[in-house]
Amino acid sequence: MKRSSTSHIFIMFIVVLFASTAIFAAEGDSLSVTEGSGLPGNGGYVFSVNLKNVTTIKGLYFTLHDSPDSLTVTNVATTARSANFRVSFTQVDGYLKVIMIPLDGVTTFLTAGDAAILNITTGVSADAVGGTKALLTIQDVVLADGTNGAVTSHQVDGNFWFGQKGDVVYNSVVDLFDVLRLIDIAISRPPAATEYERWAGDLDSNGYIDVVDIGEAIDRAVSVPAPPAVNQPLSLESNGYAEIQMPALPTNFTGKINIPVKVNTTVPVTGMQFEFNVDSKKYIIEQPELTEVSANMSIVSKRQGEKYKVLICGTAGQMLPAGELTVLNLSVNITSPLDQAEIIELKNVLAGTENASKIETNLSQDVSEVAHVPSSFALLQNSPNPFNMSTEITYDIPNINQQVSVKLQIFNMQGQLIRTLVNSKKAAGRYRVNWNGMDKLGHYVSSGVYFYKLSAGDVVLSKKMAVMK
């Protein structure tokens, strides 16, 4: 521990003068310091001193040292268990001396129990190294029983982590890269987890990292980020490049419309995180949908005021292939007609690839490309046709002031259902769906002619396509 301009400071708790004759404690008497954590350059973090005793304790003292010297104590306070005791403390020659005495002559002593007796409030030095820890070492422990006799005890040291739960890669916020690193750890993808990563990633504190921790990290990533640390967070090296494109909102239109989010990436993608700025007086982003190409990913979204965050990732290690993809469809409800085409501001986007590596991203937003508002239902010819491994099917949903239940299905020449590509409600817009030539069991279909059928409300449209091996 340290003052604002000193080196190591120790914490000493002194209550009473002890008799010279030692009295051995009953088995189990111990003093321990609980785990703490905090971001460099910030304060107000609290950790506790815990007393586990079977002997009645009237007082105690000990020293507590942090290594490296990065913490500054701002307060020491009693807990509910020690509420009948008084604490005062002073700093002398690098020591923080704390005296804890009964409030009066009839104060109840600390009887058998196992709970915190003191809360220590501290700040973290701005030059502390994020993603590491300080060792909190208890020394020179002396306990006094009800007759002022000395009681021997055990002591248990603790850790103070320079970071926060969920911030696995330590960049001072919980975001996509923490989620991707957690996935790597959970599926044992190298490199092996560091000690800090194991601590920061164990969000439910059950001793290991699993899908529960991944889910919690995703939820935190789409929440408002914590204030950044004062010192420079760890930087992530870029591996690959991705360009993100979105069409502008159309003019003179009200109702729900589909806005595709397209990504052109040079490397496979393990996850993406988007943050949109929304003008809620004009339009609202509703629940986004995954596309055929991203259907095996997980998605979480959250609206907070004028911000809307979306995170997609493969919680079991799945990846989006490299190339040009439509990874999301945003359902946007335009409540007030726009006089001119307007883009939904994509304030920030993160993209990651293998080993939680960063993909460099570029936002391409131009009002010259406006979202298509179809005037009628349509099913376009797939492209390419004939095809071998993959083809794209495009269909239109017109503006009818409500979402429409849509099915897009593949049938063979005998009328047997091969695959359902879409089965959900859709807003107005043009949709593109990729079919990889597989049936519902994950097997590639044989060469031949197939039908694809669009069912939208009372409308049914169909076309033929050919598979060539």
Short mmCIF file of C-alpha atoms in Angstrom, two decimals:
data_model
loop_
_atom_site.label_atom_id
_atom_site.label_comp_id
_atom_site.label_asym_id
_atom_site.label_seq_id
_atom_site.Cartn_x
_atom_site.Cartn_y
_atom_site.Cartn_z
CA MET A 1 0.00 0.00 0.00
CA LYS A 2 1.21 3.51 -0.55
CA ARG A 3 0.44 7.09 0.10
CA SER A 4 0.32 9.46 -2.85
CA SER A 5 4.11 9.94 -2.82
CA THR A 6 5.66 7.18 -0.68
CA SER A 7 6.93 3.67 -1.19
CA HIS A 8 5.60 0.56 0.60
CA ILE A 9 3.05 1.12 3.34
CA PHE A 10 1.81 -1.55 5.68
CA ILE A 11 -1.54 -1.81 7.42
CA MET A 12 -1.39 -2.51 11.13
CA PHE A 13 -4.45 -3.16 13.27
CA ILE A 14 -3.83 -2.66 17.01
CA VAL A 15 -6.52 -3.12 19.60
CA VAL A 16 -5.11 -3.96 23.00
CA LEU A 17 -1.90 -4.72 24.90
CA PHE A 18 -1.45 -8.46 25.05
CA ALA A 19 -0.39 -10.62 27.95
CA SER A 20 2.99 -12.26 27.56
CA THR A 21 1.67 -15.80 27.99
CA ALA A 22 0.51 -17.36 24.68
CA ILE A 23 -2.79 -19.21 24.54
CA PHE A 24 -3.08 -21.59 21.60
CA ALA A 25 -6.15 -21.06 19.41
CA ALA A 26 -8.70 -23.70 18.73
CA GLU A 27 -8.30 -25.31 15.33
CA GLY A 28 -9.50 -23.09 12.48
CA ASP A 29 -8.72 -19.57 13.78
CA SER A 30 -7.47 -17.58 10.78
CA LEU A 31 -7.29 -14.09 9.30
CA SER A 32 -7.55 -13.64 5.56
CA VAL A 33 -7.81 -10.91 2.95
CA THR A 34 -10.43 -11.25 0.23
CA GLU A 35 -9.78 -10.79 -3.45
CA GLY A 36 -10.02 -7.28 -4.87
CA SER A 37 -9.84 -5.67 -8.29
CA GLY A 38 -9.85 -2.28 -9.95
CA LEU A 39 -8.80 -0.36 -13.04
CA PRO A 40 -5.51 1.57 -13.00
CA GLY A 41 -5.99 5.27 -12.37
CA ASN A 42 -9.34 4.81 -10.61
CA GLY A 43 -10.42 4.52 -6.97
CA GLY A 44 -13.19 3.58 -4.58
CA TYR A 45 -12.47 -0.16 -4.78
CA VAL A 46 -13.14 -2.21 -1.65
CA PHE A 47 -11.75 -5.49 -0.40
CA SER A 48 -12.27 -7.04 3.03
CA VAL A 49 -10.39 -8.59 5.93
CA ASN A 50 -12.10 -11.77 7.07
CA LEU A 51 -11.89 -13.42 10.51
CA LYS A 52 -12.66 -17.11 10.89
CA ASN A 53 -12.56 -18.03 14.56
CA VAL A 54 -13.79 -20.49 17.13
CA THR A 55 -12.04 -18.60 19.92
CA THR A 56 -13.74 -15.47 21.24
CA ILE A 57 -11.65 -12.55 19.99
CA LYS A 58 -11.36 -9.20 21.73
CA GLY A 59 -8.83 -7.63 19.41
CA LEU A 60 -6.16 -8.16 16.80
CA TYR A 61 -3.41 -6.58 14.78
CA PHE A 62 -1.55 -7.45 11.62
CA THR A 63 0.32 -5.91 8.73
CA LEU A 64 -0.83 -6.06 5.15
CA HIS A 65 1.54 -5.44 2.28
CA ASP A 66 0.84 -5.16 -1.46
CA SER A 67 3.48 -6.10 -4.02
CA PRO A 68 3.93 -4.34 -6.35
CA ASP A 69 3.30 -1.12 -4.50
CA SER A 70 0.30 0.18 -6.48
CA LEU A 71 -2.56 0.70 -4.00
CA THR A 72 -3.42 3.75 -1.92
CA VAL A 73 -5.73 3.19 1.07
CA THR A 74 -8.33 5.92 1.52
CA ASN A 75 -10.49 4.42 4.27
CA VAL A 76 -10.76 1.53 6.72
CA ALA A 77 -14.20 0.78 8.17
CA THR A 78 -15.85 -1.82 10.37
CA THR A 79 -18.51 -4.21 9.05
CA ALA A 80 -21.83 -5.36 10.47
CA ARG A 81 -19.97 -8.06 12.38
CA SER A 82 -17.63 -5.55 14.05
CA ALA A 83 -20.10 -2.66 14.31
CA ASN A 84 -19.53 -2.34 18.08
CA PHE A 85 -15.86 -1.52 17.56
CA ARG A 86 -14.20 1.80 16.82
CA VAL A 87 -11.46 2.23 14.21
CA SER A 88 -8.95 5.02 13.81
CA PHE A 89 -5.83 5.02 11.65
CA THR A 90 -2.75 7.10 10.98
CA GLN A 91 0.18 6.87 8.57
CA VAL A 92 3.61 6.78 10.21
CA ASP A 93 6.95 6.06 8.51
CA GLY A 94 5.44 4.08 5.67
CA TYR A 95 3.00 2.21 7.91
CA LEU A 96 -0.73 2.63 8.05
CA LYS A 97 -1.56 2.04 11.73
CA VAL A 98 -5.17 1.21 12.46
CA ILE A 99 -6.56 0.90 15.97
CA MET A 100 -9.80 -0.96 16.56
CA ILE A 101 -11.20 -0.90 20.09
CA PRO A 102 -14.60 -1.58 21.68
CA LEU A 103 -16.98 1.34 21.73
CA ASP A 104 -17.54 0.88 25.45
CA GLY A 105 -16.89 -1.51 28.33
CA VAL A 106 -19.85 -3.74 27.57
CA THR A 107 -19.22 -4.29 23.86
CA THR A 108 -19.74 -7.87 22.73
CA PHE A 109 -16.53 -9.53 21.63
CA LEU A 110 -16.14 -11.29 18.27
CA THR A 111 -17.59 -14.71 19.02
CA ALA A 112 -17.17 -17.75 16.81
CA GLY A 113 -17.89 -17.00 13.17
CA ASP A 114 -16.55 -16.63 9.66
CA ALA A 115 -17.19 -13.21 8.10
CA ALA A 116 -15.58 -9.90 7.23
CA ILE A 117 -14.60 -7.59 10.08
CA LEU A 118 -13.07 -4.70 8.10
CA ASN A 119 -13.58 -3.12 4.68
CA ILE A 120 -10.59 -1.40 3.08
CA THR A 121 -11.19 1.22 0.38
CA THR A 122 -8.33 1.82 -2.03
CA GLY A 123 -7.32 3.52 -5.22
CA VAL A 124 -5.14 2.03 -7.95
CA SER A 125 -2.06 3.84 -9.19
CA ALA A 126 -2.24 5.05 -12.80
CA ASP A 127 1.06 3.31 -13.53
CA ALA A 128 -0.17 -0.11 -12.40
CA VAL A 129 0.11 -2.63 -15.23
CA GLY A 130 -3.33 -3.69 -16.42
CA GLY A 131 -3.84 -7.43 -16.76
CA THR A 132 -1.58 -8.23 -13.79
CA LYS A 133 -2.07 -8.46 -10.02
CA ALA A 134 -0.69 -7.34 -6.69
CA LEU A 135 -0.11 -9.89 -3.94
CA LEU A 136 -1.75 -8.88 -0.64
CA THR A 137 0.35 -10.45 2.10
CA ILE A 138 -0.78 -10.67 5.73
CA GLN A 139 2.08 -10.60 8.24
CA ASP A 140 2.69 -10.47 12.01
CA VAL A 141 -0.82 -11.54 12.95
CA VAL A 142 -1.68 -11.42 16.66
CA LEU A 143 -5.15 -12.09 18.05
CA ALA A 144 -6.28 -11.36 21.62
CA ASP A 145 -8.90 -13.39 23.44
CA GLY A 146 -11.41 -12.09 25.96
CA THR A 147 -8.78 -11.99 28.73
CA ASN A 148 -6.19 -10.17 26.60
CA GLY A 149 -4.28 -13.39 26.05
CA ALA A 150 -2.42 -13.85 22.76
CA VAL A 151 -3.97 -16.35 20.35
CA THR A 152 -2.05 -18.04 17.57
CA SER A 153 -3.69 -18.20 14.17
CA HIS A 154 -3.24 -18.89 10.49
CA GLN A 155 -3.13 -16.21 7.83
CA VAL A 156 -4.30 -16.37 4.20
CA ASP A 157 -2.98 -13.96 1.59
CA GLY A 158 -5.02 -12.61 -1.31
CA ASN A 159 -4.76 -10.94 -4.71
CA PHE A 160 -5.75 -7.55 -6.05
CA TRP A 161 -6.20 -7.71 -9.82
CA PHE A 162 -5.52 -4.71 -12.05
CA GLY A 163 -8.50 -5.16 -14.34
CA GLN A 164 -12.14 -6.17 -14.16
CA LYS A 165 -14.19 -9.31 -14.58
CA GLY A 166 -14.97 -9.91 -18.24
CA ASP A 167 -12.11 -7.74 -19.53
CA VAL A 168 -10.12 -10.82 -20.51
CA VAL A 169 -7.69 -9.25 -22.98
CA TYR A 170 -7.53 -6.08 -20.85
CA ASN A 171 -8.42 -3.14 -23.03
CA SER A 172 -10.27 -1.44 -20.12
CA VAL A 173 -13.75 -2.34 -21.43
CA VAL A 174 -15.62 -5.59 -22.00
CA ASP A 175 -16.09 -5.99 -25.75
CA LEU A 176 -16.03 -8.43 -28.65
CA PHE A 177 -12.40 -9.44 -28.20
CA ASP A 178 -13.00 -10.53 -24.61
CA VAL A 179 -15.89 -12.70 -25.80
CA LEU A 180 -13.79 -14.26 -28.58
CA ARG A 181 -10.91 -15.00 -26.19
CA LEU A 182 -13.34 -16.63 -23.74
CA ILE A 183 -14.61 -18.86 -26.55
CA ASP A 184 -11.04 -19.87 -27.38
CA ILE A 185 -10.37 -20.76 -23.74
CA ALA A 186 -13.64 -22.68 -23.36
CA ILE A 187 -12.93 -24.86 -26.42
CA SER A 188 -9.22 -25.24 -25.53
CA ARG A 189 -8.01 -23.37 -28.59
CA PRO A 190 -4.38 -22.23 -28.11
CA PRO A 191 -2.68 -20.33 -26.67
CA ALA A 192 -3.29 -21.54 -23.12
CA ALA A 193 -5.04 -19.08 -20.82
CA THR A 194 -2.92 -16.85 -18.60
CA GLU A 195 -3.57 -16.53 -14.88
CA TYR A 196 -5.24 -13.14 -15.43
CA GLU A 197 -7.41 -14.50 -18.26
CA ARG A 198 -8.59 -17.36 -16.04
CA TRP A 199 -9.53 -14.89 -13.31
CA ALA A 200 -11.19 -12.28 -15.56
CA GLY A 201 -13.01 -14.92 -17.60
CA ASP A 202 -14.52 -16.80 -14.64
CA LEU A 203 -17.51 -14.48 -14.38
CA ASP A 204 -19.63 -16.78 -12.25
CA SER A 205 -16.64 -17.67 -10.00
CA ASN A 206 -17.17 -21.43 -10.26
CA GLY A 207 -13.51 -22.17 -11.01
CA TYR A 208 -13.68 -22.72 -14.77
CA ILE A 209 -14.73 -20.98 -17.99
CA ASP A 210 -17.80 -22.22 -19.84
CA VAL A 211 -20.79 -21.06 -21.89
CA VAL A 212 -22.28 -19.29 -18.87
CA ASP A 213 -19.23 -17.02 -18.68
CA ILE A 214 -19.36 -16.45 -22.45
CA GLY A 215 -23.02 -15.45 -22.26
CA GLU A 216 -22.38 -13.05 -19.39
CA ALA A 217 -19.47 -11.46 -21.27
CA ILE A 218 -21.69 -10.97 -24.33
CA ASP A 219 -24.32 -9.24 -22.19
CA ARG A 220 -21.68 -6.94 -20.69
CA ALA A 221 -20.20 -6.18 -24.11
CA VAL A 222 -23.49 -4.73 -25.40
CA SER A 223 -23.98 -2.65 -22.24
CA VAL A 224 -22.61 0.84 -21.69
CA PRO A 225 -18.81 0.49 -21.26
CA ALA A 226 -17.10 1.39 -18.00
CA PRO A 227 -14.89 4.51 -17.91
CA PRO A 228 -11.55 3.72 -19.54
CA ALA A 229 -8.44 3.28 -17.45
CA VAL A 230 -5.94 6.13 -17.24
CA ASN A 231 -2.97 4.07 -18.42
CA GLN A 232 -2.69 2.77 -21.97
CA PRO A 233 -4.58 -0.51 -22.48
CA LEU A 234 -3.00 -3.42 -24.27
CA SER A 235 -3.16 -3.02 -28.05
CA LEU A 236 -4.36 -5.76 -30.37
CA GLU A 237 -2.49 -6.58 -33.55
CA SER A 238 -4.58 -6.51 -36.71
CA ASN A 239 -4.95 -9.62 -38.82
CA GLY A 240 -6.96 -9.07 -42.00
CA TYR A 241 -9.25 -6.37 -43.35
CA ALA A 242 -13.03 -5.93 -43.59
CA GLU A 243 -15.24 -3.30 -45.22
CA ILE A 244 -18.75 -2.78 -43.88
CA GLN A 245 -21.53 -1.39 -46.09
CA MET A 246 -25.12 -0.36 -45.38
CA PRO A 247 -27.63 1.32 -47.70
CA ALA A 248 -29.28 4.59 -46.68
CA LEU A 249 -32.88 4.86 -45.50
CA PRO A 250 -35.31 5.76 -48.31
CA THR A 251 -37.28 9.02 -48.62
CA ASN A 252 -41.06 9.43 -48.36
CA PHE A 253 -41.54 6.08 -46.65
CA THR A 254 -43.07 5.03 -43.33
CA GLY A 255 -43.22 1.56 -41.87
CA LYS A 256 -40.75 -1.27 -41.39
CA ILE A 257 -37.96 -1.86 -43.89
CA ASN A 258 -35.08 -4.29 -44.12
CA ILE A 259 -31.57 -2.78 -44.02
CA PRO A 260 -28.84 -5.32 -44.87
CA VAL A 261 -25.43 -5.06 -43.20
CA LYS A 262 -22.81 -6.30 -45.69
CA VAL A 263 -19.23 -7.27 -44.89
CA ASN A 264 -16.40 -7.89 -47.32
CA THR A 265 -13.56 -9.52 -45.39
CA THR A 266 -10.18 -10.95 -46.34
CA VAL A 267 -10.13 -13.53 -43.51
CA PRO A 268 -12.71 -15.73 -41.74
CA VAL A 269 -14.65 -13.91 -39.01
CA THR A 270 -15.23 -15.32 -35.51
CA GLY A 271 -17.36 -12.41 -34.33
CA MET A 272 -18.45 -8.81 -34.90
CA GLN A 273 -19.76 -6.00 -32.71
CA PHE A 274 -21.69 -3.00 -34.06
CA GLU A 275 -22.71 0.24 -32.36
CA PHE A 276 -25.33 2.34 -34.15
CA ASN A 277 -26.44 5.90 -33.42
CA VAL A 278 -30.21 6.11 -33.82
CA ASP A 279 -32.41 9.17 -34.33
CA SER A 280 -35.42 7.87 -32.40
CA LYS A 281 -37.58 10.81 -33.53
CA LYS A 282 -37.41 9.46 -37.07
CA TYR A 283 -36.79 5.71 -36.84
CA ILE A 284 -36.21 2.80 -34.46
CA ILE A 285 -34.03 -0.27 -34.97
CA GLU A 286 -35.90 -3.38 -33.95
CA GLN A 287 -34.56 -6.88 -33.34
CA PRO A 288 -31.87 -7.64 -35.97
CA GLU A 289 -31.82 -10.99 -37.73
CA LEU A 290 -29.01 -13.27 -38.75
CA THR A 291 -28.83 -14.30 -42.39
CA GLU A 292 -28.37 -17.71 -43.96
CA VAL A 293 -24.60 -17.28 -43.91
CA SER A 294 -24.54 -16.26 -40.22
CA ALA A 295 -27.39 -18.50 -39.01
CA ASN A 296 -25.10 -20.71 -36.93
CA MET A 297 -23.81 -17.73 -34.92
CA SER A 298 -25.25 -16.31 -31.69
CA ILE A 299 -26.62 -12.77 -31.58
CA VAL A 300 -27.33 -10.34 -28.71
CA SER A 301 -28.57 -6.76 -29.07
CA LYS A 302 -29.40 -3.95 -26.67
CA ARG A 303 -30.87 -0.46 -27.01
CA GLN A 304 -29.75 2.28 -24.63
CA GLY A 305 -31.11 5.71 -25.40
CA GLU A 306 -29.93 6.74 -28.86
CA LYS A 307 -27.43 3.87 -29.10
CA TYR A 308 -28.07 0.36 -30.35
CA LYS A 309 -25.45 -2.38 -29.93
CA VAL A 310 -25.35 -5.73 -31.68
CA LEU A 311 -22.84 -8.55 -31.12
CA ILE A 312 -22.62 -11.78 -33.14
CA CYS A 313 -20.18 -14.61 -32.50
CA GLY A 314 -19.76 -18.36 -32.75
CA THR A 315 -19.95 -19.52 -29.15
CA ALA A 316 -18.64 -22.95 -30.15
CA GLY A 317 -15.88 -21.58 -32.36
CA GLN A 318 -17.88 -21.23 -35.61
CA MET A 319 -16.62 -18.75 -38.21
CA LEU A 320 -18.04 -16.73 -41.07
CA PRO A 321 -16.14 -17.42 -44.30
CA ALA A 322 -13.96 -14.80 -45.96
CA GLY A 323 -15.54 -12.90 -48.83
CA GLU A 324 -18.57 -10.66 -49.39
CA LEU A 325 -21.37 -11.52 -46.99
CA THR A 326 -24.64 -10.11 -45.68
CA VAL A 327 -24.24 -10.88 -41.99
CA LEU A 328 -27.23 -9.02 -40.55
CA ASN A 329 -30.63 -7.70 -41.53
CA LEU A 330 -31.81 -4.73 -39.49
CA SER A 331 -35.55 -4.26 -39.22
CA VAL A 332 -35.95 -0.48 -39.12
CA ASN A 333 -39.29 1.13 -38.30
CA ILE A 334 -39.40 4.56 -39.97
CA THR A 335 -41.96 6.58 -38.04
CA SER A 336 -41.55 9.94 -39.80
CA PRO A 337 -41.03 10.24 -43.61
CA LEU A 338 -37.55 11.45 -44.52
CA ASP A 339 -37.13 14.40 -46.89
CA GLN A 340 -33.82 13.01 -48.11
CA ALA A 341 -31.95 9.73 -47.96
CA GLU A 342 -30.33 9.31 -44.57
CA ILE A 343 -27.79 6.83 -43.27
CA ILE A 344 -27.96 5.06 -39.93
CA GLU A 345 -24.70 6.13 -38.36
CA LEU A 346 -22.49 3.15 -37.60
CA LYS A 347 -20.43 4.73 -34.86
CA ASN A 348 -18.14 1.81 -34.17
CA VAL A 349 -17.56 -1.71 -35.42
CA LEU A 350 -15.22 -4.42 -34.14
CA ALA A 351 -14.36 -7.60 -35.99
CA GLY A 352 -12.26 -10.55 -34.88
CA THR A 353 -10.73 -13.66 -36.37
CA GLU A 354 -8.86 -16.69 -35.00
CA ASN A 355 -7.08 -16.37 -31.63
CA ALA A 356 -9.22 -13.30 -30.83
CA SER A 357 -7.15 -11.29 -33.32
CA LYS A 358 -8.44 -7.95 -34.53
CA ILE A 359 -9.61 -7.40 -38.11
CA GLU A 360 -9.00 -3.86 -39.35
CA THR A 361 -12.37 -2.38 -40.38
CA ASN A 362 -13.51 0.39 -42.68
CA LEU A 363 -17.03 1.85 -42.70
CA SER A 364 -18.42 2.57 -46.15
CA GLN A 365 -21.61 4.62 -45.81
CA ASP A 366 -22.89 6.61 -48.76
CA VAL A 367 -26.37 8.09 -49.32
CA SER A 368 -26.04 7.24 -53.04
CA GLU A 369 -26.99 3.64 -52.21
CA VAL A 370 -30.54 3.64 -50.87
CA ALA A 371 -32.37 0.65 -49.45
CA HIS A 372 -34.72 -0.86 -52.02
CA VAL A 373 -38.45 -0.47 -51.31
CA PRO A 374 -40.25 -3.07 -53.47
CA SER A 375 -43.67 -2.29 -54.92
CA SER A 376 -44.72 -5.96 -55.03
CA PHE A 377 -43.72 -9.44 -53.94
CA ALA A 378 -41.01 -10.89 -56.17
CA LEU A 379 -38.77 -13.94 -56.37
CA LEU A 380 -35.72 -13.43 -58.59
CA GLN A 381 -33.72 -16.05 -60.42
CA ASN A 382 -30.92 -17.48 -58.32
CA SER A 383 -27.34 -16.58 -59.24
CA PRO A 384 -25.26 -18.33 -60.38
CA ASN A 385 -27.49 -20.84 -62.10
CA PRO A 386 -26.56 -23.63 -62.68
CA PHE A 387 -24.28 -23.76 -59.63
CA ASN A 388 -21.98 -26.15 -57.82
CA MET A 389 -21.28 -25.20 -54.18
CA SER A 390 -23.29 -22.04 -53.51
CA THR A 391 -25.95 -19.81 -55.02
CA GLU A 392 -27.77 -16.63 -53.98
CA ILE A 393 -31.56 -16.28 -53.96
CA THR A 394 -33.10 -12.78 -53.91
CA TYR A 395 -36.69 -11.94 -53.01
CA ASP A 396 -38.71 -8.75 -52.39
CA ILE A 397 -41.27 -7.93 -49.69
CA PRO A 398 -43.35 -4.77 -50.40
CA ASN A 399 -44.52 -2.19 -47.90
CA ILE A 400 -47.89 -3.35 -46.57
CA ASN A 401 -47.60 -1.56 -43.18
CA GLN A 402 -46.84 -4.76 -41.30
CA GLN A 403 -44.35 -7.58 -41.19
CA VAL A 404 -45.15 -10.65 -43.25
CA SER A 405 -44.62 -14.31 -42.38
CA VAL A 406 -42.14 -15.58 -44.96
CA LYS A 407 -40.94 -19.05 -45.89
CA LEU A 408 -38.26 -19.79 -48.46
CA GLN A 409 -37.93 -23.52 -49.15
CA ILE A 410 -36.11 -25.89 -51.51
CA PHE A 411 -37.89 -28.92 -53.06
CA ASN A 412 -36.76 -31.68 -55.37
CA MET A 413 -38.60 -32.69 -58.55
CA GLN A 414 -40.73 -35.16 -56.56
CA GLY A 415 -42.02 -32.34 -54.35
CA GLN A 416 -40.07 -33.47 -51.28
CA LEU A 417 -38.84 -30.74 -48.94
CA ILE A 418 -35.05 -30.51 -49.08
CA ARG A 419 -34.30 -27.46 -46.94
CA THR A 420 -36.04 -24.46 -45.32
CA LEU A 421 -33.85 -21.40 -45.71
CA VAL A 422 -36.17 -18.77 -44.18
CA ASN A 423 -39.06 -19.11 -41.74
CA SER A 424 -39.74 -15.80 -40.00
CA LYS A 425 -41.53 -12.48 -40.23
CA LYS A 426 -40.00 -9.90 -42.55
CA ALA A 427 -40.32 -6.16 -43.03
CA ALA A 428 -40.40 -4.52 -46.45
CA GLY A 429 -37.16 -4.75 -48.40
CA ARG A 430 -34.98 -6.81 -50.68
CA TYR A 431 -33.47 -9.95 -49.15
CA ARG A 432 -30.59 -12.12 -50.34
CA VAL A 433 -30.16 -15.68 -49.07
CA ASN A 434 -27.27 -18.05 -49.80
CA TRP A 435 -27.87 -21.77 -50.26
CA ASN A 436 -24.81 -23.99 -49.94
CA GLY A 437 -26.39 -26.93 -51.74
CA MET A 438 -26.97 -28.93 -48.55
CA ASP A 439 -30.17 -30.59 -47.38
CA LYS A 440 -31.66 -30.31 -43.88
CA LEU A 441 -29.38 -33.13 -42.67
CA GLY A 442 -26.24 -31.35 -43.79
CA HIS A 443 -25.60 -33.55 -46.86
CA TYR A 444 -24.85 -32.12 -50.30
CA VAL A 445 -27.66 -32.74 -52.77
CA SER A 446 -27.01 -34.57 -56.02
CA SER A 447 -26.96 -32.96 -59.45
CA GLY A 448 -30.35 -32.15 -60.89
CA VAL A 449 -33.18 -29.64 -61.07
CA TYR A 450 -34.76 -28.23 -57.90
CA PHE A 451 -37.54 -25.79 -57.08
CA TYR A 452 -37.30 -22.93 -54.65
CA LYS A 453 -40.59 -21.51 -53.34
CA LEU A 454 -41.39 -18.23 -51.58
CA SER A 455 -44.50 -18.17 -49.37
CA ALA A 456 -45.33 -14.70 -48.06
CA GLY A 457 -48.77 -14.27 -46.56
CA ASP A 458 -51.18 -15.37 -49.29
CA VAL A 459 -48.55 -15.03 -52.01
CA VAL A 460 -46.71 -18.09 -53.35
CA LEU A 461 -43.93 -17.77 -55.95
CA SER A 462 -41.54 -20.41 -57.25
CA LYS A 463 -38.66 -20.90 -59.69
CA LYS A 464 -36.36 -23.67 -60.91
CA MET A 465 -32.62 -23.95 -60.46
CA ALA A 466 -30.01 -26.51 -61.43
CA VAL A 467 -27.25 -28.12 -59.38
CA MET A 468 -24.24 -29.37 -61.36
CA LYS A 469 -21.43 -31.39 -59.77
#
